[in-house]
Amino acid sequence: MKIKEIWFDADYIYGRDEEGHEYKQSLLWYPKLRQANDEERGRYSFGFDGIHWRNLDEDISFESFEYEDAEPSDMQRFFLTHKEINVAEFARRIGMNPTLLRNYINGIKKPSKKREQEILDHIHKLGEELTAA
């Protein structure tokens, strides 16, 4: 599959392949593109296997448009939108390996439904503690 055309809205990058199929991915996966203005987003080039934004030092593979997790889970969305949360300290607080939590957040590994719910429960607990302070 090779993307031939791209466009953006506030939350997604869209792509159309040579057969006319449309795909989308959340810009939460690409913080540099998410923060970029229209002019910066418009300065890209198509390569052999993806799209490159030289000025932003960002790349998106054509293959990634077909990934099942184009939309972050609630847990991933929390950490991707709250960069002020120290992931390593949060992981230690809940008794988890920080590298494993980062892998969950970045989609490298996928937690079980039970494990993801445990993480979300700890996020809610943290929120309760912060609002009570």
Coordinates of C-alpha atoms in Angstrom, one line a residue:
M1 CA 0.0 0.0 0.0
K2 CA 1.3 3.4 -0.9
I3 CA -0.3 6.7 0.2
K4 CA -0.6 9.2 -2.7
E5 CA -2.4 12.1 -1.0
I6 CA -2.6 13.4 2.6
W7 CA -4.6 16.0 4.5
F8 CA -5.1 17.1 8.1
D9 CA -7.7 18.2 10.5
A10 CA -7.1 19.2 14.2
D11 CA -6.9 15.6 15.4
Y12 CA -5.9 13.4 12.5
I13 CA -3.8 12.9 9.5
Y14 CA -5.7 11.3 6.6
G15 CA -4.3 9.5 3.6
R16 CA -5.6 8.1 0.3
D17 CA -3.8 5.3 -1.5
E18 CA -3.5 4.6 -5.2
E19 CA -6.8 2.6 -5.2
G20 CA -8.7 5.4 -3.5
H21 CA -9.0 3.9 0.0
E22 CA -8.9 6.4 2.8
Y23 CA -7.1 5.9 6.1
K24 CA -6.6 8.1 9.2
Q25 CA -4.3 8.2 12.2
S26 CA -4.4 10.2 15.4
L27 CA -2.0 13.1 15.5
L28 CA -1.4 12.1 19.2
W29 CA 1.1 9.6 17.8
Y30 CA 3.0 12.4 16.1
P31 CA 3.4 15.3 18.5
K32 CA 5.6 17.4 16.1
L33 CA 3.0 17.2 13.4
R34 CA 0.2 17.9 15.9
Q35 CA 1.9 21.1 17.0
A36 CA 2.9 22.2 13.5
N37 CA 1.1 24.9 11.5
D38 CA -0.4 24.3 8.1
E39 CA 2.7 25.6 6.3
E40 CA 5.0 23.2 8.2
R41 CA 2.7 20.3 7.6
G42 CA 2.6 21.1 3.9
R43 CA 6.4 20.7 3.5
Y44 CA 6.6 17.0 3.1
S45 CA 7.9 14.5 0.6
F46 CA 6.9 11.0 -0.3
G47 CA 9.6 8.4 0.0
F48 CA 9.8 4.8 -1.0
D49 CA 8.0 3.6 2.2
G50 CA 6.6 6.7 3.8
I51 CA 6.2 10.4 4.2
H52 CA 8.9 12.6 5.5
W53 CA 8.8 16.1 7.1
R54 CA 12.4 17.2 6.9
N55 CA 11.8 20.5 8.8
L56 CA 10.0 18.7 11.6
D57 CA 12.3 15.6 11.6
E58 CA 9.1 13.4 11.4
D59 CA 8.4 10.3 9.4
I60 CA 5.2 8.3 9.0
S61 CA 5.4 4.9 7.2
F62 CA 2.7 4.0 4.7
E63 CA 2.3 0.8 6.6
S64 CA 1.3 2.6 9.8
F65 CA -1.9 3.8 8.1
E66 CA -3.1 0.2 8.1
Y67 CA -2.4 -0.4 11.8
E68 CA -5.4 -1.4 13.9
D69 CA -4.5 1.1 16.7
A70 CA -4.7 4.3 14.6
E71 CA -6.6 5.7 17.6
P72 CA -4.9 5.7 21.0
S73 CA -6.7 3.8 23.8
D74 CA -7.9 5.9 26.8
M75 CA -4.8 5.0 28.7
Q76 CA -2.5 6.0 25.9
R77 CA -4.5 9.2 25.2
F78 CA -4.0 10.2 28.9
F79 CA -0.2 10.0 28.8
L80 CA 0.1 11.3 25.2
T81 CA -1.9 14.4 26.1
H82 CA -0.4 14.9 29.6
K83 CA 3.4 15.1 29.0
E84 CA 3.7 16.7 32.4
I85 CA 3.2 13.3 34.1
N86 CA 6.5 11.6 34.8
V87 CA 5.9 8.2 33.4
A88 CA 8.8 6.6 35.2
E89 CA 7.6 7.9 38.6
F90 CA 4.0 7.0 37.9
A91 CA 5.0 3.4 36.9
R92 CA 7.1 3.1 40.1
R93 CA 4.2 4.3 42.2
I94 CA 1.9 1.6 40.8
G95 CA 4.6 -1.1 41.0
M96 CA 5.2 -1.4 37.2
N97 CA 8.3 -1.4 35.2
P98 CA 8.7 2.1 33.6
T99 CA 9.9 0.7 30.3
L100 CA 6.9 -1.6 30.1
L101 CA 4.5 1.3 30.7
R102 CA 6.3 3.4 28.1
N103 CA 5.9 0.5 25.6
Y104 CA 2.2 0.4 26.4
I105 CA 1.8 4.1 25.9
N106 CA 3.7 4.1 22.6
G107 CA 1.9 1.0 21.2
I108 CA 5.1 -1.1 21.1
K109 CA 3.4 -3.6 23.5
K110 CA -0.3 -4.1 24.2
P111 CA -1.5 -4.5 27.8
S112 CA -4.3 -7.0 28.6
K113 CA -7.7 -5.5 29.2
K114 CA -7.2 -6.2 32.9
R115 CA -3.8 -4.5 33.0
E116 CA -5.0 -1.5 31.1
Q117 CA -8.0 -1.1 33.5
E118 CA -5.5 -1.3 36.5
I119 CA -3.5 1.6 35.0
L120 CA -6.7 3.6 34.3
D121 CA -7.8 3.0 37.9
H122 CA -4.5 4.4 39.2
I123 CA -4.9 7.4 36.9
H124 CA -8.3 8.1 38.4
K125 CA -6.9 7.6 41.9
L126 CA -4.2 10.1 41.2
G127 CA -6.8 12.6 39.9
E128 CA -8.8 12.2 43.1
E129 CA -5.7 12.8 45.2
L130 CA -4.8 15.9 43.2
T131 CA -8.3 17.4 43.5
A132 CA -8.5 16.7 47.2
A133 CA -5.2 18.5 47.9

